[in-house]
Each structure stands twice: as C-alpha cells, then as structure tokens.
XYZ file of N, CA, C and O in Angstrom:
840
model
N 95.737 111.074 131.522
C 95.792 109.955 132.446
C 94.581 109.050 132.213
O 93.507 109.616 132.011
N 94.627 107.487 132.215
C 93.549 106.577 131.552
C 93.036 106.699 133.243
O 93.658 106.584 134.300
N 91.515 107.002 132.901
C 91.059 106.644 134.578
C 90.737 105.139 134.541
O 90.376 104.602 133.493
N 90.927 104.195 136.160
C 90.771 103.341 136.372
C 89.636 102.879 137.352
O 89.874 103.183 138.522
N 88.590 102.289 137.164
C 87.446 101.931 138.049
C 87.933 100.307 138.411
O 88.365 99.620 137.485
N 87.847 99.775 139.705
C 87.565 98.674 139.965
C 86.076 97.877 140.489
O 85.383 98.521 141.277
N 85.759 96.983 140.211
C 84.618 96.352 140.321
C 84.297 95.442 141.528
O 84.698 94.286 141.390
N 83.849 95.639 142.335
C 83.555 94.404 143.508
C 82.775 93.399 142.982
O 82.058 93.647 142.013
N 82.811 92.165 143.535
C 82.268 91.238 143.119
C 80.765 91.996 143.438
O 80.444 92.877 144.235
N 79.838 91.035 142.191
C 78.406 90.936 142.852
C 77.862 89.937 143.339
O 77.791 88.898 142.682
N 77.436 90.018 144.403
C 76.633 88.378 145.124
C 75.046 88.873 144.147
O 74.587 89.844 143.545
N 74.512 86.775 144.693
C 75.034 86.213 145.330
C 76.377 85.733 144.957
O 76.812 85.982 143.832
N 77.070 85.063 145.818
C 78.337 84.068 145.873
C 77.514 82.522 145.711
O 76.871 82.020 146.633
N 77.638 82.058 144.699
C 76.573 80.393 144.542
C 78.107 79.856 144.062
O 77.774 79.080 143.166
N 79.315 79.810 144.105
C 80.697 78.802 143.872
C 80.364 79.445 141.914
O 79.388 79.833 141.271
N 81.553 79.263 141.706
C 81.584 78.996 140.082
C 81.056 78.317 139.098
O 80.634 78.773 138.036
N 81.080 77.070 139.497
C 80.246 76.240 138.610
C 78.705 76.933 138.235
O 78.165 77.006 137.132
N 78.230 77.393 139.517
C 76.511 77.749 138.975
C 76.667 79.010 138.110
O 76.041 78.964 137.051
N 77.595 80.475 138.420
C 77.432 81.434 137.812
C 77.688 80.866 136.342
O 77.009 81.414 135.474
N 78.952 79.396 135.723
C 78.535 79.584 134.613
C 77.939 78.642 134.172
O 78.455 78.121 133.183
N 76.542 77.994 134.735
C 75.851 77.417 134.096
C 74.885 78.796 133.887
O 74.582 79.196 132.763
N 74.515 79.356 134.939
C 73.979 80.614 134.746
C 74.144 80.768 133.646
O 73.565 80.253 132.689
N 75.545 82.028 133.713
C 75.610 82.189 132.394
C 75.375 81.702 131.042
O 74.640 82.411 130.355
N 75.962 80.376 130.380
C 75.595 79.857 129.651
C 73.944 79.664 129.280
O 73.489 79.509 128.147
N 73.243 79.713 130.442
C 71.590 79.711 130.116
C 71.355 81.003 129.597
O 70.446 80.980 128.767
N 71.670 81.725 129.717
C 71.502 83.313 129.504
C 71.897 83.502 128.098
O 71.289 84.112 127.219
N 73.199 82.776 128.026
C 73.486 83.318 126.853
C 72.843 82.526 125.730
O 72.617 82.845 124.563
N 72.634 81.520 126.333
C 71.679 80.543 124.879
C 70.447 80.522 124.763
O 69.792 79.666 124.169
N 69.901 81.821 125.537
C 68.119 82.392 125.032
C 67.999 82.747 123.825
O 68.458 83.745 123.270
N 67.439 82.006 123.459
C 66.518 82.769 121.988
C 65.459 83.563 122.331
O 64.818 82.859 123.111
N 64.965 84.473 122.228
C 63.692 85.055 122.567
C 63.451 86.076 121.493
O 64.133 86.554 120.587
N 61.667 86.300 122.135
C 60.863 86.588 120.781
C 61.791 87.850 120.490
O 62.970 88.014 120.802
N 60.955 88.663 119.829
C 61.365 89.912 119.247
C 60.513 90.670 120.748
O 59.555 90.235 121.387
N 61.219 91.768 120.913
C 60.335 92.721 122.069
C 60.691 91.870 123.710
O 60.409 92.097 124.887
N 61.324 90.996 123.086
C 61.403 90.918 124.878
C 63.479 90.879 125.169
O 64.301 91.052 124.269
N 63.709 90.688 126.215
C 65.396 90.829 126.686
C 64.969 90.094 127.630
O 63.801 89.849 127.932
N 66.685 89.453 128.481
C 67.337 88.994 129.599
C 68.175 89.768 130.156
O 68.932 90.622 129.694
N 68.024 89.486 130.949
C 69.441 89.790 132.071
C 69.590 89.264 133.328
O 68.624 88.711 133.853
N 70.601 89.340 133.875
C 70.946 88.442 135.179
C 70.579 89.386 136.227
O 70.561 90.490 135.684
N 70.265 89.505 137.510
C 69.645 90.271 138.688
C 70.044 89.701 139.439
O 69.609 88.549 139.456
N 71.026 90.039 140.469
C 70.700 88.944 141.832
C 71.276 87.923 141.519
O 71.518 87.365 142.589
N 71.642 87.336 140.733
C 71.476 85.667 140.432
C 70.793 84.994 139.711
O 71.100 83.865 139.328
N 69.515 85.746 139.355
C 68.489 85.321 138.792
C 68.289 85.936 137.214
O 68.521 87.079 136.822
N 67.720 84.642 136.371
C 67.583 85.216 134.623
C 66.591 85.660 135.381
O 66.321 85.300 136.527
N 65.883 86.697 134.516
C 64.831 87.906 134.303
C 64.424 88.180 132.931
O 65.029 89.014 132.257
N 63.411 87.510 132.473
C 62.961 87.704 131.025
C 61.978 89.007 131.168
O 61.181 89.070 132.104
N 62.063 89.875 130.344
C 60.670 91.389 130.274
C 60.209 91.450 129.014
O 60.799 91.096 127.993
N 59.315 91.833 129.101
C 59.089 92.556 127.352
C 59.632 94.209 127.163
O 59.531 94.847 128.211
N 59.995 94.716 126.394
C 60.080 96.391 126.159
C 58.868 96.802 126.707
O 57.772 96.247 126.786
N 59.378 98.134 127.152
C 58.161 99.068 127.776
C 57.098 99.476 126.944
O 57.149 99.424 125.715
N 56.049 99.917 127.659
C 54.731 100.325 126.831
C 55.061 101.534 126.038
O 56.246 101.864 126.071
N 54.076 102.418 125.180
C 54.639 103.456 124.765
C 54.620 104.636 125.984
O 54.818 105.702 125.403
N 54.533 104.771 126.794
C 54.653 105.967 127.936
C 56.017 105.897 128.460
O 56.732 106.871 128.701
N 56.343 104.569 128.628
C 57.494 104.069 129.351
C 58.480 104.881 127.878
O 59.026 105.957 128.123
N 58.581 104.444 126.842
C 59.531 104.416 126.002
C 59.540 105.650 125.483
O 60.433 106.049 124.737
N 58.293 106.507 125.935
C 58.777 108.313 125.570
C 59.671 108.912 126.324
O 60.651 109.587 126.009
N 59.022 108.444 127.891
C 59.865 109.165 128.871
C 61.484 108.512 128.114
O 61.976 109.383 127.397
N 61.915 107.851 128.135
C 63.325 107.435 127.487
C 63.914 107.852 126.226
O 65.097 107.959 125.901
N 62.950 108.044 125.650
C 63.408 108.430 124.222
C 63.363 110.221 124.548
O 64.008 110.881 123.734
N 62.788 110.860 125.453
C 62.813 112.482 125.964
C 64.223 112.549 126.655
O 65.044 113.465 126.593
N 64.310 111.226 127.399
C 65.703 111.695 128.616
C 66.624 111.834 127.529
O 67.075 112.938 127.224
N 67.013 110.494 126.760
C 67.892 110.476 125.693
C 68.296 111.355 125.056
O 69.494 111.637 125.064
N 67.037 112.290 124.041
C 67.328 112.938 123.359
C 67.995 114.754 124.225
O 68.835 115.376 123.574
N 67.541 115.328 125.530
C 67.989 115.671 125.787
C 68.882 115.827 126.275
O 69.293 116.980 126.404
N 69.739 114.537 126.871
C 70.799 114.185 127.318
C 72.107 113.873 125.980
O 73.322 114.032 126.095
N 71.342 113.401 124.782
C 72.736 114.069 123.497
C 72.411 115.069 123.385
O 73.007 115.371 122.351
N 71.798 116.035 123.707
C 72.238 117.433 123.544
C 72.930 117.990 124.134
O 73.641 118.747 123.472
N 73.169 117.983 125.716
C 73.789 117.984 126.347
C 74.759 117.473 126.711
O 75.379 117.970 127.651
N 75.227 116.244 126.044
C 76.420 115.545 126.317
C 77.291 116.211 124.587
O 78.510 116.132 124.436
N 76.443 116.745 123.612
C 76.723 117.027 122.303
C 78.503 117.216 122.081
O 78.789 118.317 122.553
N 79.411 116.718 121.686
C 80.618 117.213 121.747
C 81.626 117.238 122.261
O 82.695 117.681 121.840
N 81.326 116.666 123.418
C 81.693 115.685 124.507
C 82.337 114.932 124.236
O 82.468 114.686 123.037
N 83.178 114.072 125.366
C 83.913 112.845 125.433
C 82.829 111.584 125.373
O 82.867 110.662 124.558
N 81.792 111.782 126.502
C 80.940 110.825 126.997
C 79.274 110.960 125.678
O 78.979 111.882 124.919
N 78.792 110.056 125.849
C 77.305 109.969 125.029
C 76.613 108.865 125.866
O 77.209 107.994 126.500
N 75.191 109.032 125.774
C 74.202 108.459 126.344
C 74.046 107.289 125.224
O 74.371 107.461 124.049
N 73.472 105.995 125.773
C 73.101 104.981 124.867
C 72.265 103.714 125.432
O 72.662 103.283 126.515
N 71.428 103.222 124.981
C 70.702 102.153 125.157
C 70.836 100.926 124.141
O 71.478 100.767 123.103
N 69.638 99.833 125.150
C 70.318 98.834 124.269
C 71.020 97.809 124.194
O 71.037 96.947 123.315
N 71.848 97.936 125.507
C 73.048 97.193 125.228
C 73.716 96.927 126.298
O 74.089 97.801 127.081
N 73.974 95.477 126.464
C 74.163 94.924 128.051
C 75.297 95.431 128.499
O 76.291 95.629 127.801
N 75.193 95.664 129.695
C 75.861 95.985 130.631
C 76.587 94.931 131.452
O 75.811 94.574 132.338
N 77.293 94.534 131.505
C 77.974 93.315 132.526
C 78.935 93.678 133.662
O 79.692 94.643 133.769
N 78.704 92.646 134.480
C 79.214 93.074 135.831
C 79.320 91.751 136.489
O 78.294 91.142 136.792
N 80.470 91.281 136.724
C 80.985 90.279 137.761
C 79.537 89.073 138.055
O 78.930 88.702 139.059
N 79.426 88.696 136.207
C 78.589 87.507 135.959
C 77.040 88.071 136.564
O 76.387 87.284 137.250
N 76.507 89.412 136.289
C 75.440 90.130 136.616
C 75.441 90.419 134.861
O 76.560 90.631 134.395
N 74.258 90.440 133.870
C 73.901 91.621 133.442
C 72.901 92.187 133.113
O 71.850 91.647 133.457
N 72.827 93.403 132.375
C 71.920 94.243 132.710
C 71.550 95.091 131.269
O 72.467 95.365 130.494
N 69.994 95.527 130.938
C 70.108 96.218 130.065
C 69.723 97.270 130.186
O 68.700 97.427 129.521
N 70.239 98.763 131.109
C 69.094 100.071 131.307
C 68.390 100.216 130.401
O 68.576 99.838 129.245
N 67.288 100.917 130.944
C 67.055 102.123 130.029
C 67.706 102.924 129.124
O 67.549 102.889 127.904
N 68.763 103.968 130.014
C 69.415 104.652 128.864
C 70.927 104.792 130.073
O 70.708 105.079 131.250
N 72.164 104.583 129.641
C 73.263 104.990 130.490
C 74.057 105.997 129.747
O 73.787 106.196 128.563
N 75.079 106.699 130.373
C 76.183 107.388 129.883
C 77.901 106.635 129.870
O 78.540 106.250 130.849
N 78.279 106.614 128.523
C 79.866 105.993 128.752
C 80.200 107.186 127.480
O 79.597 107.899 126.678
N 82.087 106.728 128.075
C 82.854 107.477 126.718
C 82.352 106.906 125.586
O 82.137 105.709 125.397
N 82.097 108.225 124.510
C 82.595 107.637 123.358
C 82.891 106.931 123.019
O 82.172 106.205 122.332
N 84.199 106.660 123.280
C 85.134 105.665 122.643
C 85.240 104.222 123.519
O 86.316 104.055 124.093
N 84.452 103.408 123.637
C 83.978 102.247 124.322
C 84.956 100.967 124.259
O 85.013 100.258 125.264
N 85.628 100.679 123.278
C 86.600 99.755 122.776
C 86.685 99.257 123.882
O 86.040 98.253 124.183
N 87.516 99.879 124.717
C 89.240 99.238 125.745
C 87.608 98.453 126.643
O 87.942 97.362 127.104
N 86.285 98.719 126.905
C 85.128 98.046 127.743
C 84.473 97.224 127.455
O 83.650 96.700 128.206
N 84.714 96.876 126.144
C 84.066 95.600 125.595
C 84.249 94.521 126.424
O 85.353 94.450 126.964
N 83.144 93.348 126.746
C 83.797 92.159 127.101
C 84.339 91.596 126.337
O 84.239 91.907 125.150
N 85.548 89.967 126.999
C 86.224 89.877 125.939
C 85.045 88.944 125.188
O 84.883 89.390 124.052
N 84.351 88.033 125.397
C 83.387 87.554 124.290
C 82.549 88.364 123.641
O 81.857 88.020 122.682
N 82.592 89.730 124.259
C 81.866 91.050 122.814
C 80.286 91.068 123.151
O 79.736 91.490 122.135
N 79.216 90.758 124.255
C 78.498 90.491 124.346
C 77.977 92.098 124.955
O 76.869 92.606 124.782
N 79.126 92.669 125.689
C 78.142 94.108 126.308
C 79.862 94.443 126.700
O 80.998 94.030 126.469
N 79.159 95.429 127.409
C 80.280 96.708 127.755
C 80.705 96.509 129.306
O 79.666 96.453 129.964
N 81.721 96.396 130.042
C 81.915 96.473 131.354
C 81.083 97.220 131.867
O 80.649 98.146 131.182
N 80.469 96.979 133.651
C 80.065 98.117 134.104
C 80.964 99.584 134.424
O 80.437 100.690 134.541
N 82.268 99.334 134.520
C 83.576 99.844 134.810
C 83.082 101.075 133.513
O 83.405 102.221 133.826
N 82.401 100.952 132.224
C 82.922 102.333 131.722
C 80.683 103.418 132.264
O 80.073 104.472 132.084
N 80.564 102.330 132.787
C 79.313 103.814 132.892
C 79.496 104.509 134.058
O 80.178 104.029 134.963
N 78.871 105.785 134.166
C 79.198 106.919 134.211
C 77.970 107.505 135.082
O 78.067 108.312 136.006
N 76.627 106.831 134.503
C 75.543 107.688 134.924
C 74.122 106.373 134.395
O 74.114 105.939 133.243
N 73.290 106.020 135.209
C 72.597 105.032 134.472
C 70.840 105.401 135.148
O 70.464 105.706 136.280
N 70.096 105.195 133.852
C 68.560 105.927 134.264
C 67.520 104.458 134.154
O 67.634 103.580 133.298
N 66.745 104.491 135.016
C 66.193 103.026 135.073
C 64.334 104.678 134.750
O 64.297 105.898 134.915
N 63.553 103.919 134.403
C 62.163 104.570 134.545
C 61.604 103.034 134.672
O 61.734 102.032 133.969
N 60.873 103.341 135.983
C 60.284 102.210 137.019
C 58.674 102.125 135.377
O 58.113 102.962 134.669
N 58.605 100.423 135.572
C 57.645 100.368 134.704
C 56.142 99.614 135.653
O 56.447 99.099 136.728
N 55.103 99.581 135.381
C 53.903 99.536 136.276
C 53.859 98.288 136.535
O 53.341 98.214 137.649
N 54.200 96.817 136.004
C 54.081 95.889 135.966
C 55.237 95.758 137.874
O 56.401 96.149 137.964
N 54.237 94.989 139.319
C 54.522 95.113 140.164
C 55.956 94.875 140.261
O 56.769 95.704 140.670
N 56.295 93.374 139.754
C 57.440 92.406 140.301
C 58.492 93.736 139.936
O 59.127 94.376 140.774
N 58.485 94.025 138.026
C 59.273 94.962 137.758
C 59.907 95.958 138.360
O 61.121 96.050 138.180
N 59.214 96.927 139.213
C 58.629 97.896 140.261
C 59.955 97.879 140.975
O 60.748 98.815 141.076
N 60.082 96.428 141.543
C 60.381 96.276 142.579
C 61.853 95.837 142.427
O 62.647 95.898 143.366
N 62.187 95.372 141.145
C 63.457 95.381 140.585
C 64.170 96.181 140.350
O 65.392 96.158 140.495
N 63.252 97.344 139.790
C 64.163 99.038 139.178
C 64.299 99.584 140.797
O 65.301 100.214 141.135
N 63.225 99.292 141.739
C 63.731 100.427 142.887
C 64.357 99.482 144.280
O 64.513 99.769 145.466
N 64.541 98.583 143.694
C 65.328 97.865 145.173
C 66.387 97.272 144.680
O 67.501 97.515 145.145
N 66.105 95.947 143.131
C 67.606 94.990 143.347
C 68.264 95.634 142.165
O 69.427 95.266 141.995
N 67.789 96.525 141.293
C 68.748 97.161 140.663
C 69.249 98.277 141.532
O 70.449 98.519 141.397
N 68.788 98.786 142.134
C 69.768 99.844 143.448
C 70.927 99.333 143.755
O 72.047 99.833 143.644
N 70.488 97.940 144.293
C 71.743 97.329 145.296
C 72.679 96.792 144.223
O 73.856 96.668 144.559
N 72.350 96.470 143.037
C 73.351 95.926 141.786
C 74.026 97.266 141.411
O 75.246 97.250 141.251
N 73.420 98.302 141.273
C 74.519 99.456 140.468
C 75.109 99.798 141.823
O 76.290 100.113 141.676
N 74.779 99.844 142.890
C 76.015 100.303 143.675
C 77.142 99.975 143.906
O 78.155 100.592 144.234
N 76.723 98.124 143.560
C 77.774 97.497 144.118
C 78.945 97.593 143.070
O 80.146 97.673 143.325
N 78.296 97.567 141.751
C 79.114 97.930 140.626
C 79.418 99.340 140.412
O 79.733 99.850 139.337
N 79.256 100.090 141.869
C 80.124 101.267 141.732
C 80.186 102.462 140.828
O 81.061 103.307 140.644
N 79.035 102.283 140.336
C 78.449 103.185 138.980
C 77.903 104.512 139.876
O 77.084 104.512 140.795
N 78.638 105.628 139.288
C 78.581 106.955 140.490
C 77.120 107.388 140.311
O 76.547 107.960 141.239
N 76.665 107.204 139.463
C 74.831 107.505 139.683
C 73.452 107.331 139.261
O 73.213 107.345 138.053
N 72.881 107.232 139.772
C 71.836 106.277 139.364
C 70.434 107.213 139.044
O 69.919 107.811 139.988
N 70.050 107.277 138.157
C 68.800 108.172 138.424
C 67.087 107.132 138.072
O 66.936 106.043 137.519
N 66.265 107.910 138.571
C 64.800 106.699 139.079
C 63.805 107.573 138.540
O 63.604 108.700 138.993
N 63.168 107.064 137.564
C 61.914 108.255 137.160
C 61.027 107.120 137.237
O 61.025 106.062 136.607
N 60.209 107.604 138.220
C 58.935 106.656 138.912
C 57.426 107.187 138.849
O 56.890 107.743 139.807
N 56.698 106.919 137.424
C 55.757 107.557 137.299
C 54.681 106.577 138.149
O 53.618 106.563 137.527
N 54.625 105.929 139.107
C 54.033 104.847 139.699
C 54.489 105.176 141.205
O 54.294 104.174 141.894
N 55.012 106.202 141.928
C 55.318 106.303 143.380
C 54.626 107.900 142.927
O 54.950 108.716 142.064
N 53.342 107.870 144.146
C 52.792 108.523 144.564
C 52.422 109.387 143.326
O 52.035 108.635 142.432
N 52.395 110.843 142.903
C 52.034 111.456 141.697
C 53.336 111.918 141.251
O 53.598 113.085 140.960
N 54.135 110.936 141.216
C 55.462 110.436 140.321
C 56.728 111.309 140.868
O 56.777 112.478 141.250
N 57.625 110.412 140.774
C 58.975 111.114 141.403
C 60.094 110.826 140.727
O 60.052 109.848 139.980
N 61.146 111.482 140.817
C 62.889 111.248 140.133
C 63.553 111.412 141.418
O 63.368 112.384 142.150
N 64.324 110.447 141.673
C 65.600 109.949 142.607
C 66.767 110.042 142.066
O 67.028 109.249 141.162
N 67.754 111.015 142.469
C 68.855 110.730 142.182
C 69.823 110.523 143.114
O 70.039 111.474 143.865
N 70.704 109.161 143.323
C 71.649 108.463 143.924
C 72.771 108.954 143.438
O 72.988 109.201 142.252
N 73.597 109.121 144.462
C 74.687 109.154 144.285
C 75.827 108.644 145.551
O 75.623 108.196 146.680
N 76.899 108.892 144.907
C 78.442 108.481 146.229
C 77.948 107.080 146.648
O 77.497 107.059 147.793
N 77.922 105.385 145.692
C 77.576 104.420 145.967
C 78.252 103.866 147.071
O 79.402 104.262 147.259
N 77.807 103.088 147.788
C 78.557 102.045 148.911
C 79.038 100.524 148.330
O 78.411 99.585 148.819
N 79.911 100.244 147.506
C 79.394 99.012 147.225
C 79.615 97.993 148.229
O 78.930 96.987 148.042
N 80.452 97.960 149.340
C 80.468 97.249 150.253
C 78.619 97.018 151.529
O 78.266 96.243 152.418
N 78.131 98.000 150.946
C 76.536 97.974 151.394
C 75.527 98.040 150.639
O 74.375 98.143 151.061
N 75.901 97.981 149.253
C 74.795 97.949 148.291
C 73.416 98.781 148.501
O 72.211 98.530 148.525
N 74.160 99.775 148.625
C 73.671 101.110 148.904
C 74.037 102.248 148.646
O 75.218 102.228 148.299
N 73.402 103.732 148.639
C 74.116 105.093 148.438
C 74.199 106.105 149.381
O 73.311 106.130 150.233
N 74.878 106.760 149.409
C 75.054 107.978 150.350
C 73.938 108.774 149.982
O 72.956 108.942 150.706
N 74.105 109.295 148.776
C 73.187 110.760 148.577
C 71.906 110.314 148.076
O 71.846 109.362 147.298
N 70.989 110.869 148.423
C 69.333 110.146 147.881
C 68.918 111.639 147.434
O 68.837 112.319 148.457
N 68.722 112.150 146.662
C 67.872 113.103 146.334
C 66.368 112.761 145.644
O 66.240 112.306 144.508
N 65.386 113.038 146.456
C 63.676 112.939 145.396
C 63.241 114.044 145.456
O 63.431 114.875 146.344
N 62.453 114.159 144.251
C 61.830 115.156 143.933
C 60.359 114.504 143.195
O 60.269 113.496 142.494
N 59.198 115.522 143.650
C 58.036 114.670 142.706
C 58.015 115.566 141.304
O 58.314 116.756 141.206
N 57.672 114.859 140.471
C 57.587 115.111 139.339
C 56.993 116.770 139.243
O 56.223 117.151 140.125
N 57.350 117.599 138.260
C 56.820 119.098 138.363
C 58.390 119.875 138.992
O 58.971 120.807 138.436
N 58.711 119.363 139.940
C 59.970 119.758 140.837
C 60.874 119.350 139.893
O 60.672 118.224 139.440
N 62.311 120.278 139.252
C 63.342 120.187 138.956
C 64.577 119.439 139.863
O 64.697 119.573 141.080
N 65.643 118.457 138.818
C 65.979 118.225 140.048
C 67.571 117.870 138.833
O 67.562 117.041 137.923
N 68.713 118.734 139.200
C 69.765 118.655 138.846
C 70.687 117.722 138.916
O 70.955 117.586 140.110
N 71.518 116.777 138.068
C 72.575 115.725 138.174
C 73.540 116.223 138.986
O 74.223 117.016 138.338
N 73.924 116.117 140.150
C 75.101 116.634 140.446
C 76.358 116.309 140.682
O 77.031 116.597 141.672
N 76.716 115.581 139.565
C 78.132 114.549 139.250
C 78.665 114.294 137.691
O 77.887 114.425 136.747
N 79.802 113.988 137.538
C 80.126 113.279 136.394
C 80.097 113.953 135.175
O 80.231 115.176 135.208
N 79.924 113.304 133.942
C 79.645 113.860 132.463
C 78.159 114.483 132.167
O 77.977 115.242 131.216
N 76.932 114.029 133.222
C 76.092 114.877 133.484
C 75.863 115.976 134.025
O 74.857 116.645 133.790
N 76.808 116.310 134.850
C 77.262 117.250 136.143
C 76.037 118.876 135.130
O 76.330 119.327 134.023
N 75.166 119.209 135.734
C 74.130 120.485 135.430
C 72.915 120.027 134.728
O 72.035 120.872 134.561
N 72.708 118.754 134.262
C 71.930 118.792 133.763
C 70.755 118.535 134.412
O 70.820 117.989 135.514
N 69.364 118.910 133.800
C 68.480 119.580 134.541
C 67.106 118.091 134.293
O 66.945 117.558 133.195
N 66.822 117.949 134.738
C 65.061 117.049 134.865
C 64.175 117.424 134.984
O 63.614 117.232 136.063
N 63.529 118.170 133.965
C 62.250 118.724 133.463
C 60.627 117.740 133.886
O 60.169 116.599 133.825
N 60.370 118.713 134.189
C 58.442 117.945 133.557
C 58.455 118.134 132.130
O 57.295 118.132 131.716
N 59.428 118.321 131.070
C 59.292 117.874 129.769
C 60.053 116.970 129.207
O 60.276 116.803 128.008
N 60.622 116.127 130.527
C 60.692 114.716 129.985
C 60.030 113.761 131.059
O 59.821 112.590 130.745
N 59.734 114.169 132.164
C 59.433 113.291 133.303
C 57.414 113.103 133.073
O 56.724 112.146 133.423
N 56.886 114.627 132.259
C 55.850 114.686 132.492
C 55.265 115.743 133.230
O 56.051 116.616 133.598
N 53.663 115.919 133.638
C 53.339 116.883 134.862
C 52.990 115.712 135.969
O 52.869 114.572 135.519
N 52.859 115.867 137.063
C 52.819 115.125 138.341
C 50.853 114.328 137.943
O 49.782 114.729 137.487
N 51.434 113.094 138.479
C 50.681 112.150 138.112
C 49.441 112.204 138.821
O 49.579 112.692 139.943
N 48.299 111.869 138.540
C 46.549 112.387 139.852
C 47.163 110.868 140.867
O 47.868 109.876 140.681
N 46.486 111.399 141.803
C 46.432 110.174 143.112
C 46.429 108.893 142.852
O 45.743 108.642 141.861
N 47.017 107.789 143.440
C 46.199 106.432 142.805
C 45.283 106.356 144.240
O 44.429 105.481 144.381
C-alpha cells in the first residue's frame, strides 16, 4: 500500500503574488561557497555551514544512523532542500525512503516535506540561529507534519537532546516533548528510527556551566 501524507499550508498567508516573488528571490541567489538559503516563516535566511563542532556532531548522528537504517527501506541524508507549501528548508541531517523519485518537486529543486520521516536540527551558537532551530523551525516541521523532530542543543544549559513527537499542525506544535541533558540516553520512539539510541558518542559529554 503507497502511504499518503498530506501537507497543511504554512503561514504566513501574505496572498500569492508575494510567496512568488519570494520565491523567485530565493531561487535566484547566487551565494558564496559555505553559505545556503532557505525560506522560514516567510522570511529568506542566509547562514554559513556550521563550525567544525557543529558538523561532527552531524557527521556522528549520520554515520550512526546509516548503520542503523543499513538495509532498510528509509536512509538518512543531508544537503538538500526540503520544501513545504512555499517554505524551504535545509536540515542538518533527515530520514526519507530510499527511493525518493515519486518526492521530487516538480521544478527538481528539493524533495517534498511529505517524504521525511524523522528530521535532526543541532542548535548552532550564533544567537538569532538559536532561536530559529528551537522555536520557528519547531513550529515549521510541525506544521509540515513531519512525525519527529529531534534538537541536539549543545548551548541549553550543559547541553540537551529533545525529542518531539505526535505534531499538531493545526498549532504548530507537538504533543510529546522528551529532554534529556546530554550524558542521559534518550531513544527515538517512532518511525524508521523507532530504537535508536542517542549516545554521548555523538551528542558529546555534558557541557561545564555557562
């Protein structure tokens, strides 16, 4: 049986005309090498790639997460925009099938949000950022209905992993909040991740005081 996800719109609601001038601005960035776009909210969002701390913890989740996905239907991947009802997005690292085809947009630019599965943001130190991975990207993957969200926040308190789940998208919000501070194990409990485990050997040991 082909499973079917539907997508709620994402606000804001600004009429059509602006989402595609939006768009069109977005899509006609040139930018340097090391930096990306994406849409938030409504809003372009230019970043640079993460520092190297940022990009271990990711390149650790990753690599243990194809091991664990090894053989599988589903695989972990970065990289590569995510779109959502004139929103997009580039995680860290998400989970989709394999076989991605039938999710392509039709201009080929990224993948529906409709095929992820599981999506990992690691909060980076730079404030505004901060505040994007743990508030308006919250309220964006819920609304896009993406069953879970996980938060590795080496910058909240001596560092923590959140895992969201059972989204609201009509509240751009989640049912299940699980935290744990870093050192503390803390299990996926859904989806093509469903057992897998969150080590302090990818999260780290718990961070000294700020």
């Amino acid at each position: 049986m082909t499973e079917t996800r539907t997508e709620p719109p994402c606000p804001p609601e600004n009429g059509a005309g602006l989402d595609e001038v939006r768009w069109q601005a977005w899509e006609a960035m040139e930018l340097p090498e090391g930096y990306r776009a994406e849409i938030v909210e409504g809003a372009i969002e230019v970043s640079p790639t993460g520092r190297y701390a940022h990009s271990q913890t990711v390149f650790l989740l990753k690599e243990a997460l194809g091991g664990f996905l090894k053989g599988g239907d589903f695989a972990a991947r970065n990289d590569t925009n995510v779109v959502h009802a004139g929103c997009v997005w580039v995680p860290d690292l998400f989970i989709v099938p394999r076989d991605t085809e039938r999710y392509v947009t039709a201009d080929g630019v990224g993948i529906t949000a409709a095929a992820v599965r599981l999506v990992a943001g690691v909060v980076s130190p730079d404030g505004r950022r901060q505040e994007r991975d743990r508030v308006r990207k919250r309220r964006e993957y819920a609304r896009a209905a993406i069953p879970v969200y996980v938060v590795i926040d080496a910058h909240d308190d001596q560092g923590t992993v959140t895992v969201l789940t059972e989204p609201r998208p009509d509240r751009a919000d989640w049912v299940g909040v699980h935290r744990v501070p870093f050192g503390t194990e803390v299990t996926v409990p859904e989806g093509p991740a469903k057992g897998f485990v969150i080590t302090e050997a990818i999260t780290g040991p718990p961070r000294a005081k700020q």
